[in-house]
PDB file of C-alpha atoms and ligand atoms in Angstrom:
ATOM      1  CA  MET N   1     -12.406   1.614  -8.438  1.00  0.00           C
ATOM      2  CA  GLU N   2     -11.419   2.377 -12.551  1.00  0.00           C
ATOM      3  CA  HIS N   3      -8.635   4.014 -13.841  1.00  0.00           C
ATOM      4  CA  ASP N   4      -9.878   6.722 -14.368  1.00  0.00           C
ATOM      5  CA  PHE N   5     -11.086   7.650 -10.564  1.00  0.00           C
ATOM      6  CA  TRP N   6      -7.584   7.744  -9.325  1.00  0.00           C
ATOM      7  CA  HIS N   7      -6.378   9.588 -12.640  1.00  0.00           C
ATOM      8  CA  ARG N   8      -8.908  12.510 -12.145  1.00  0.00           C
ATOM      9  CA  ARG N   9      -8.521  12.472  -8.478  1.00  0.00           C
ATOM     10  CA  TRP N  10      -4.496  13.248  -8.831  1.00  0.00           C
ATOM     11  CA  GLN N  11      -5.205  16.352 -11.394  1.00  0.00           C
ATOM     12  CA  LYS N  12      -7.922  17.554  -8.977  1.00  0.00           C
ATOM     13  CA  ASN N  13      -5.428  16.878  -6.084  1.00  0.00           C
ATOM     14  CA  GLN N  14      -8.193  14.824  -4.007  1.00  0.00           C
ATOM     15  CA  ILE N  15      -6.244  13.308  -1.825  1.00  0.00           C
ATOM     16  CA  GLY N  16      -7.243  13.823   1.237  1.00  0.00           C
ATOM     17  CA  PHE N  17      -5.929   9.527   2.099  1.00  0.00           C
ATOM     18  CA  HIS N  18      -2.298  11.045   1.478  1.00  0.00           C
ATOM     19  CA  GLU N  19      -1.151  11.627   5.204  1.00  0.00           C
ATOM     20  CA  GLY N  20       1.498  14.813   5.796  1.00  0.00           C
ATOM     21  CA  ALA N  21       3.919  12.465   7.838  1.00  0.00           C
ATOM     22  CA  PRO N  22       4.929   9.212   8.165  1.00  0.00           C
ATOM     23  CA  ASN N  23       1.677   6.907   9.141  1.00  0.00           C
ATOM     24  CA  THR N  24       2.124   6.053  13.022  1.00  0.00           C
ATOM     25  CA  LEU N  25       1.386   3.038  13.184  1.00  0.00           C
ATOM     26  CA  MET N  26       4.271   1.934  10.413  1.00  0.00           C
ATOM     27  CA  THR N  27       6.618   4.009  12.577  1.00  0.00           C
ATOM     28  CA  ALA N  28       5.701   2.503  16.002  1.00  0.00           C
ATOM     29  CA  HIS N  29       5.210  -1.249  14.974  1.00  0.00           C
ATOM     30  CA  PHE N  30       7.705  -1.768  11.366  1.00  0.00           C
ATOM     31  CA  ALA N  31      10.440  -2.735  12.971  1.00  0.00           C
ATOM     32  CA  THR N  32       8.667  -5.533  14.599  1.00  0.00           C
ATOM     33  CA  LEU N  33       7.949  -7.519  11.177  1.00  0.00           C
ATOM     34  CA  GLY N  34      11.741  -8.251  11.441  1.00  0.00           C
ATOM     35  CA  VAL N  35      13.133  -7.057   7.943  1.00  0.00           C
ATOM     36  CA  PRO N  36      16.448  -7.555   7.230  1.00  0.00           C
ATOM     37  CA  ALA N  37      18.948  -4.270   7.645  1.00  0.00           C
ATOM     38  CA  GLY N  38      19.426  -2.701   3.781  1.00  0.00           C
ATOM     39  CA  GLY N  39      16.111  -4.878   2.692  1.00  0.00           C
ATOM     40  CA  ARG N  40      13.908  -4.869  -0.149  1.00  0.00           C
ATOM     41  CA  VAL N  41      10.457  -3.252   0.629  1.00  0.00           C
ATOM     42  CA  PHE N  42       7.102  -3.085  -1.078  1.00  0.00           C
ATOM     43  CA  VAL N  43       4.289  -0.227  -1.449  1.00  0.00           C
ATOM     44  CA  PRO N  44       1.739  -1.349  -4.015  1.00  0.00           C
ATOM     45  CA  LEU N  45      -0.680   1.640  -4.456  1.00  0.00           C
ATOM     46  CA  CYS N  46       2.433   3.827  -2.972  1.00  0.00           C
ATOM     47  CA  GLY N  47       0.770   7.724  -3.878  1.00  0.00           C
ATOM     48  CA  LYS N  48       3.357   9.752  -2.968  1.00  0.00           C
ATOM     49  CA  SER N  49       3.082   8.505   0.392  1.00  0.00           C
ATOM     50  CA  HIS N  50       6.069   9.937   2.940  1.00  0.00           C
ATOM     51  CA  ASP N  51       5.787   6.450   4.219  1.00  0.00           C
ATOM     52  CA  MET N  52       8.226   5.551   1.374  1.00  0.00           C
ATOM     53  CA  ALA N  53      10.920   8.079   3.148  1.00  0.00           C
ATOM     54  CA  TRP N  54      10.598   6.684   6.336  1.00  0.00           C
ATOM     55  CA  LEU N  55      11.568   4.033   5.172  1.00  0.00           C
ATOM     56  CA  ARG N  56      14.326   4.671   2.716  1.00  0.00           C
ATOM     57  CA  ALA N  57      15.599   6.959   6.180  1.00  0.00           C
ATOM     58  CA  GLN N  58      15.837   3.397   7.837  1.00  0.00           C
ATOM     59  CA  GLY N  59      18.431   1.995   4.929  1.00  0.00           C
ATOM     60  CA  TYR N  60      15.838  -0.369   3.644  1.00  0.00           C
ATOM     61  CA  GLN N  61      15.447  -0.338  -0.257  1.00  0.00           C
ATOM     62  CA  VAL N  62      11.676   1.221  -1.141  1.00  0.00           C
ATOM     63  CA  VAL N  63      10.347  -0.135  -4.102  1.00  0.00           C
ATOM     64  CA  GLY N  64       6.693   1.340  -4.822  1.00  0.00           C
ATOM     65  CA  ALA N  65       3.866   0.362  -7.698  1.00  0.00           C
ATOM     66  CA  GLU N  66       1.300   3.378  -9.049  1.00  0.00           C
ATOM     67  CA  LEU N  67      -0.922   4.012 -11.538  1.00  0.00           C
ATOM     68  CA  SER N  68      -0.505   7.879 -11.495  1.00  0.00           C
ATOM     69  CA  ARG N  69       2.860   8.760 -13.119  1.00  0.00           C
ATOM     70  CA  LEU N  70       1.440  12.696 -11.748  1.00  0.00           C
ATOM     71  CA  ALA N  71       2.063  11.403  -7.943  1.00  0.00           C
ATOM     72  CA  VAL N  72       5.022   9.357  -8.583  1.00  0.00           C
ATOM     73  CA  GLU N  73       6.447  12.601 -10.345  1.00  0.00           C
ATOM     74  CA  GLN N  74       5.246  14.783  -7.702  1.00  0.00           C
ATOM     75  CA  PHE N  75       7.343  12.165  -5.139  1.00  0.00           C
ATOM     76  CA  PHE N  76      10.530  12.715  -6.274  1.00  0.00           C
ATOM     77  CA  ALA N  77       9.613  16.455  -6.490  1.00  0.00           C
ATOM     78  CA  GLU N  78       8.647  16.928  -2.936  1.00  0.00           C
ATOM     79  CA  HIS N  79      11.900  14.726  -1.182  1.00  0.00           C
ATOM     80  CA  GLY N  80      14.053  16.303  -3.652  1.00  0.00           C
ATOM     81  CA  LEU N  81      15.549  13.463  -5.275  1.00  0.00           C
ATOM     82  CA  THR N  82      15.888  13.769  -8.966  1.00  0.00           C
ATOM     83  CA  PRO N  83      15.123   9.798 -10.615  1.00  0.00           C
ATOM     84  CA  LYS N  84      15.904   8.289 -13.499  1.00  0.00           C
ATOM     85  CA  VAL N  85      13.766   7.455 -16.791  1.00  0.00           C
ATOM     86  CA  THR N  86      13.017   4.023 -17.822  1.00  0.00           C
ATOM     87  CA  GLN N  87      10.595   2.074 -20.078  1.00  0.00           C
ATOM     88  CA  ASP N  88      10.369  -1.703 -18.418  1.00  0.00           C
ATOM     89  CA  GLY N  89       8.032  -2.873 -20.410  1.00  0.00           C
ATOM     90  CA  LEU N  90       3.990  -1.540 -19.723  1.00  0.00           C
ATOM     91  CA  PHE N  91       6.170   0.364 -16.792  1.00  0.00           C
ATOM     92  CA  GLU N  92       7.590   3.636 -16.396  1.00  0.00           C
ATOM     93  CA  ARG N  93      10.269   2.477 -13.915  1.00  0.00           C
ATOM     94  CA  PHE N  94      11.528   5.918 -11.728  1.00  0.00           C
ATOM     95  CA  GLU N  95      14.768   5.297  -9.689  1.00  0.00           C
ATOM     96  CA  ALA N  96      16.846   7.339  -7.566  1.00  0.00           C
ATOM     97  CA  GLU N  97      18.798   6.171  -4.706  1.00  0.00           C
ATOM     98  CA  GLY N  98      17.297   4.290  -2.296  1.00  0.00           C
ATOM     99  CA  VAL N  99      13.724   3.978  -3.737  1.00  0.00           C
ATOM    100  CA  THR N 100      12.462   3.253  -6.870  1.00  0.00           C
ATOM    101  CA  ILE N 101       8.600   3.837  -8.476  1.00  0.00           C
ATOM    102  CA  LEU N 102       7.040   1.441 -11.128  1.00  0.00           C
ATOM    103  CA  ALA N 103       4.428   3.550 -12.390  1.00  0.00           C
ATOM    104  CA  GLY N 104       1.539   1.807 -14.389  1.00  0.00           C
ATOM    105  CA  ASP N 105      -1.191  -0.858 -12.990  1.00  0.00           C
ATOM    106  CA  ILE N 106      -0.489  -3.132 -10.572  1.00  0.00           C
ATOM    107  CA  PHE N 107      -2.332  -6.355 -11.956  1.00  0.00           C
ATOM    108  CA  GLU N 108       0.351  -6.056 -15.040  1.00  0.00           C
ATOM    109  CA  LEU N 109       3.345  -6.013 -12.581  1.00  0.00           C
ATOM    110  CA  GLY N 110       5.150  -8.970 -13.182  1.00  0.00           C
ATOM    111  CA  ASP N 111       7.530 -10.724 -10.916  1.00  0.00           C
ATOM    112  CA  THR N 112      10.909 -10.339 -13.114  1.00  0.00           C
ATOM    113  CA  THR N 113       9.955  -6.642 -13.619  1.00  0.00           C
ATOM    114  CA  LEU N 114       9.233  -6.294  -9.637  1.00  0.00           C
ATOM    115  CA  GLY N 115      12.342  -8.522  -8.793  1.00  0.00           C
ATOM    116  CA  PRO N 116      12.807  -9.840  -5.330  1.00  0.00           C
ATOM    117  CA  VAL N 117      11.728  -8.099  -1.640  1.00  0.00           C
ATOM    118  CA  ASP N 118      11.983  -9.391   1.471  1.00  0.00           C
ATOM    119  CA  ALA N 119       8.374  -7.500   2.955  1.00  0.00           C
ATOM    120  CA  VAL N 120       5.463  -5.577   1.712  1.00  0.00           C
ATOM    121  CA  TYR N 121       4.102  -2.339   3.316  1.00  0.00           C
ATOM    122  CA  ASP N 122       0.124  -1.924   2.700  1.00  0.00           C
ATOM    123  CA  ARG N 123      -1.080   1.045   3.818  1.00  0.00           C
ATOM    124  CA  ALA N 124      -4.711   2.213   1.945  1.00  0.00           C
ATOM    125  CA  ALA N 125      -3.619  -0.407  -0.609  1.00  0.00           C
ATOM    126  CA  LEU N 126      -5.990  -3.349  -0.043  1.00  0.00           C
ATOM    127  CA  VAL N 127      -8.575  -0.798   1.276  1.00  0.00           C
ATOM    128  CA  ALA N 128      -8.539   1.179  -1.591  1.00  0.00           C
ATOM    129  CA  LEU N 129     -10.369  -1.220  -3.613  1.00  0.00           C
ATOM    130  CA  PRO N 130     -13.743  -2.525  -3.481  1.00  0.00           C
ATOM    131  CA  ASP N 131     -15.019  -6.054  -3.851  1.00  0.00           C
ATOM    132  CA  PRO N 132     -14.297  -8.116  -6.179  1.00  0.00           C
ATOM    133  CA  MET N 133     -10.512  -6.459  -6.670  1.00  0.00           C
ATOM    134  CA  ARG N 134      -9.985  -6.670  -3.793  1.00  0.00           C
ATOM    135  CA  LYS N 135     -10.444 -10.349  -3.838  1.00  0.00           C
ATOM    136  CA  ARG N 136      -8.341 -10.127  -6.717  1.00  0.00           C
ATOM    137  CA  TYR N 137      -5.351  -8.167  -4.560  1.00  0.00           C
ATOM    138  CA  ALA N 138      -5.625 -10.515  -1.545  1.00  0.00           C
ATOM    139  CA  ALA N 139      -4.771 -13.704  -4.011  1.00  0.00           C
ATOM    140  CA  TYR N 140      -2.556 -11.844  -7.020  1.00  0.00           C
ATOM    141  CA  LEU N 141       0.114 -10.211  -4.174  1.00  0.00           C
ATOM    142  CA  PRO N 142       1.341 -13.052  -2.149  1.00  0.00           C
ATOM    143  CA  GLU N 143       1.927 -14.718  -5.673  1.00  0.00           C
ATOM    144  CA  LEU N 144       3.904 -11.237  -7.159  1.00  0.00           C
ATOM    145  CA  THR N 145       5.792 -11.200  -3.738  1.00  0.00           C
ATOM    146  CA  GLY N 146       6.505 -14.552  -3.023  1.00  0.00           C
ATOM    147  CA  ARG N 147       4.851 -14.224   0.552  1.00  0.00           C
ATOM    148  CA  ALA N 148       6.859 -11.980   1.910  1.00  0.00           C
ATOM    149  CA  PRO N 149       6.063 -10.377   5.100  1.00  0.00           C
ATOM    150  CA  GLN N 150       3.076  -7.567   4.927  1.00  0.00           C
ATOM    151  CA  PHE N 151       2.983  -4.717   7.477  1.00  0.00           C
ATOM    152  CA  LEU N 152      -1.270  -4.570   6.157  1.00  0.00           C
ATOM    153  CA  VAL N 153      -3.291  -1.653   7.950  1.00  0.00           C
ATOM    154  CA  THR N 154      -6.536  -1.660   7.483  1.00  0.00           C
ATOM    155  CA  PHE N 155     -10.229   0.224   8.521  1.00  0.00           C
ATOM    156  CA  ILE N 156     -13.566  -1.090  10.298  1.00  0.00           C
ATOM    157  CA  TYR N 157     -16.314   1.477  10.461  1.00  0.00           C
ATOM    158  CA  ASP N 158     -19.634   1.489   9.283  1.00  0.00           C
ATOM    159  CA  GLN N 159     -19.975   1.244   5.263  1.00  0.00           C
ATOM    160  CA  SER N 160     -23.333   2.630   5.122  1.00  0.00           C
ATOM    161  CA  VAL N 161     -22.425   5.698   6.845  1.00  0.00           C
ATOM    162  CA  ILE N 162     -20.467   6.613   4.313  1.00  0.00           C
ATOM    163  CA  ASP N 163     -18.925   5.309   0.962  1.00  0.00           C
ATOM    164  CA  GLY N 164     -15.343   4.280   0.410  1.00  0.00           C
ATOM    165  CA  PRO N 165     -12.724   4.355  -0.339  1.00  0.00           C
ATOM    166  CA  PRO N 166     -11.100   3.730   2.278  1.00  0.00           C
ATOM    167  CA  PHE N 167     -13.122   0.647   1.859  1.00  0.00           C
ATOM    168  CA  SER N 168     -14.424  -0.944   5.534  1.00  0.00           C
ATOM    169  CA  VAL N 169     -12.531  -4.319   5.895  1.00  0.00           C
ATOM    170  CA  GLU N 170     -13.296  -6.388   8.535  1.00  0.00           C
ATOM    171  CA  ASN N 171     -11.007  -8.630  10.779  1.00  0.00           C
ATOM    172  CA  LYS N 172     -12.984 -11.773   9.605  1.00  0.00           C
ATOM    173  CA  TRP N 173     -12.219 -10.602   5.847  1.00  0.00           C
ATOM    174  CA  VAL N 174      -8.412 -10.547   6.205  1.00  0.00           C
ATOM    175  CA  GLU N 175      -8.171 -14.137   8.116  1.00  0.00           C
ATOM    176  CA  ALA N 176     -10.719 -15.704   5.333  1.00  0.00           C
ATOM    177  CA  HIS N 177      -8.322 -13.925   2.431  1.00  0.00           C
ATOM    178  CA  TYR N 178      -4.855 -14.009   4.095  1.00  0.00           C
ATOM    179  CA  GLU N 179      -4.479 -17.231   6.514  1.00  0.00           C
ATOM    180  CA  PRO N 180      -3.598 -19.676   3.589  1.00  0.00           C
ATOM    181  CA  PHE N 181      -0.429 -17.306   3.108  1.00  0.00           C
ATOM    182  CA  TYR N 182       0.091 -16.322   6.197  1.00  0.00           C
ATOM    183  CA  ASP N 183       0.511 -16.167  10.308  1.00  0.00           C
ATOM    184  CA  LEU N 184      -1.547 -13.120  11.367  1.00  0.00           C
ATOM    185  CA  GLU N 185      -1.422 -10.970  13.984  1.00  0.00           C
ATOM    186  CA  ILE N 186      -2.775  -7.135  15.209  1.00  0.00           C
ATOM    187  CA  VAL N 187      -0.391  -5.670  16.632  1.00  0.00           C
ATOM    188  CA  GLU N 188      -2.217  -2.162  17.700  1.00  0.00           C
ATOM    189  CA  THR N 189      -5.820  -0.841  17.198  1.00  0.00           C
ATOM    190  CA  ARG N 190      -6.845   2.405  17.796  1.00  0.00           C
ATOM    191  CA  ASP N 191      -9.386   4.723  17.185  1.00  0.00           C
ATOM    192  CA  VAL N 192      -9.189   7.471  13.563  1.00  0.00           C
ATOM    193  CA  GLU N 193      -8.571  10.587  15.187  1.00  0.00           C
ATOM    194  CA  GLY N 194     -11.488  12.737  14.670  1.00  0.00           C
ATOM    195  CA  GLY N 195     -12.856  10.166  12.693  1.00  0.00           C
ATOM    196  CA  LEU N 196     -13.057   9.222   9.355  1.00  0.00           C
ATOM    197  CA  LYS N 197     -13.161  11.630   6.518  1.00  0.00           C
ATOM    198  CA  GLY N 198     -13.894  13.302   9.741  1.00  0.00           C
ATOM    199  CA  VAL N 199     -17.647  12.415   9.621  1.00  0.00           C
ATOM    200  CA  CYS N 200     -17.425   8.232  11.090  1.00  0.00           C
ATOM    201  CA  PRO N 201     -16.495   6.838  13.578  1.00  0.00           C
ATOM    202  CA  ALA N 202     -13.667   3.954  12.889  1.00  0.00           C
ATOM    203  CA  LYS N 203     -10.987   2.559  13.974  1.00  0.00           C
ATOM    204  CA  GLU N 204      -7.878   1.336  12.272  1.00  0.00           C
ATOM    205  CA  SER N 205      -5.722  -1.853  12.979  1.00  0.00           C
ATOM    206  CA  ALA N 206      -1.714  -2.491  12.278  1.00  0.00           C
ATOM    207  CA  TRP N 207      -1.265  -6.188  10.903  1.00  0.00           C
ATOM    208  CA  LEU N 208       1.899  -8.274  10.788  1.00  0.00           C
ATOM    209  CA  LEU N 209       1.312 -10.938   8.021  1.00  0.00           C
ATOM    210  CA  LYS N 210       4.558 -13.083   9.128  1.00  0.00           C
ATOM    211  CA  ARG N 211       5.357 -16.513   6.502  1.00  0.00           C
ATOM    212  CA  LEU N 212       3.775 -19.651   7.637  1.00  0.00           C
ATOM    213  CA  ARG N 213       5.486 -21.720  10.127  1.00  0.00           C
ATOM    214  CA  GLU N 214       6.399 -24.899   7.982  1.00  0.00           C
TER     215      GLU N 214
HETATM  216  C1  SAM R 301      -5.529   5.586  -0.827  1.00  0.00           C
HETATM  217  S1  SAM R 301      -4.145   5.518  -2.106  1.00  0.00           S
HETATM  218  C2  SAM R 301      -2.908   5.559  -1.026  1.00  0.00           C
HETATM  219  C3  SAM R 301      -1.598   6.253  -1.281  1.00  0.00           C
HETATM  220  C4  SAM R 301      -0.381   5.453  -0.755  1.00  0.00           C
HETATM  221  N1  SAM R 301      -0.370   4.227  -0.043  1.00  0.00           N
HETATM  222  C5  SAM R 301      -0.857   6.269   0.435  1.00  0.00           C
HETATM  223  O1  SAM R 301      -1.292   5.643   1.957  1.00  0.00           O
HETATM  224  O2  SAM R 301      -0.758   7.915   0.788  1.00  0.00           O
HETATM  225  C6  SAM R 301      -4.584   4.405  -3.386  1.00  0.00           C
HETATM  226  C7  SAM R 301      -3.271   4.616  -4.792  1.00  0.00           C
HETATM  227  O3  SAM R 301      -3.806   3.355  -5.191  1.00  0.00           O
HETATM  228  C8  SAM R 301      -2.964   4.042  -6.791  1.00  0.00           C
HETATM  229  N2  SAM R 301      -3.752   2.781  -7.721  1.00  0.00           N
HETATM  230  C9  SAM R 301      -5.302   2.491  -7.765  1.00  0.00           C
HETATM  231  N3  SAM R 301      -5.453   1.371  -8.913  1.00  0.00           N
HETATM  232  C10 SAM R 301      -4.465   1.053  -8.968  1.00  0.00           C
HETATM  233  C11 SAM R 301      -3.372   0.480  -9.509  1.00  0.00           C
HETATM  234  N4  SAM R 301      -4.472  -0.909  -9.845  1.00  0.00           N
HETATM  235  N5  SAM R 301      -2.303   0.103  -9.762  1.00  0.00           N
HETATM  236  C12 SAM R 301      -1.752   0.665  -8.991  1.00  0.00           C
HETATM  237  N6  SAM R 301      -1.915   1.969  -8.193  1.00  0.00           N
HETATM  238  C13 SAM R 301      -3.114   2.444  -8.151  1.00  0.00           C
HETATM  239  C14 SAM R 301      -3.826   5.370  -6.737  1.00  0.00           C
HETATM  240  O4  SAM R 301      -3.514   6.454  -7.954  1.00  0.00           O
HETATM  241  C15 SAM R 301      -3.581   5.990  -5.239  1.00  0.00           C
HETATM  242  O5  SAM R 301      -2.619   6.380  -5.346  1.00  0.00           O
END
């Protein structure tokens, strides 16, 4: 999707993707990824997700990347945090205790600005992107993060019934693009309650993407 698409969504508050509470696949299974206590967790395309607050409350250091400055401002305001804001190359860095969000285009993010991470949490990031941008992201993310283990959430539904985002991403797609980098495991697949966007039956899966065994 083009940048304008997302900026418009945030300006018009059309953010149906934003969950009102931490994602329950994450709260149920994130611990099984085995991230060290106090580890640094990267949240690409983070929006103003409550998942970041939950991860922070578990003692992780959270670092998000988000295109919309509005979303970033809303995250800090809604969690009662006053961030220090500095310019870091092409990014604005919003920092508060335990949580940093880099405002800008993820594809411009280099590992010096991001810094080392212990894990990646991807909910509604991979699936937010259309092909071929999704392919680009799936090749870029492992490189950017040093193949840090990932917790990934995907959706599968009949793409002819409704348009993305989120896009339907088949398990075969995930395997084809991530198997070169990670050992893959699905820890849970469940029906999306009420269907996707309230109209289309859909399943969502939580994946653990772990470092390849040598
Ligand atoms: C579907 S939303 C998901 C947000 C969040 N992960 C969640 O679960 O609520 C996708 C987010 O990615 C952001 N985004 C889209 N393209 C981006 C890019 N190139 N770089 C950084 N963020 C981007 C959008 O502004 C939007 O907030």
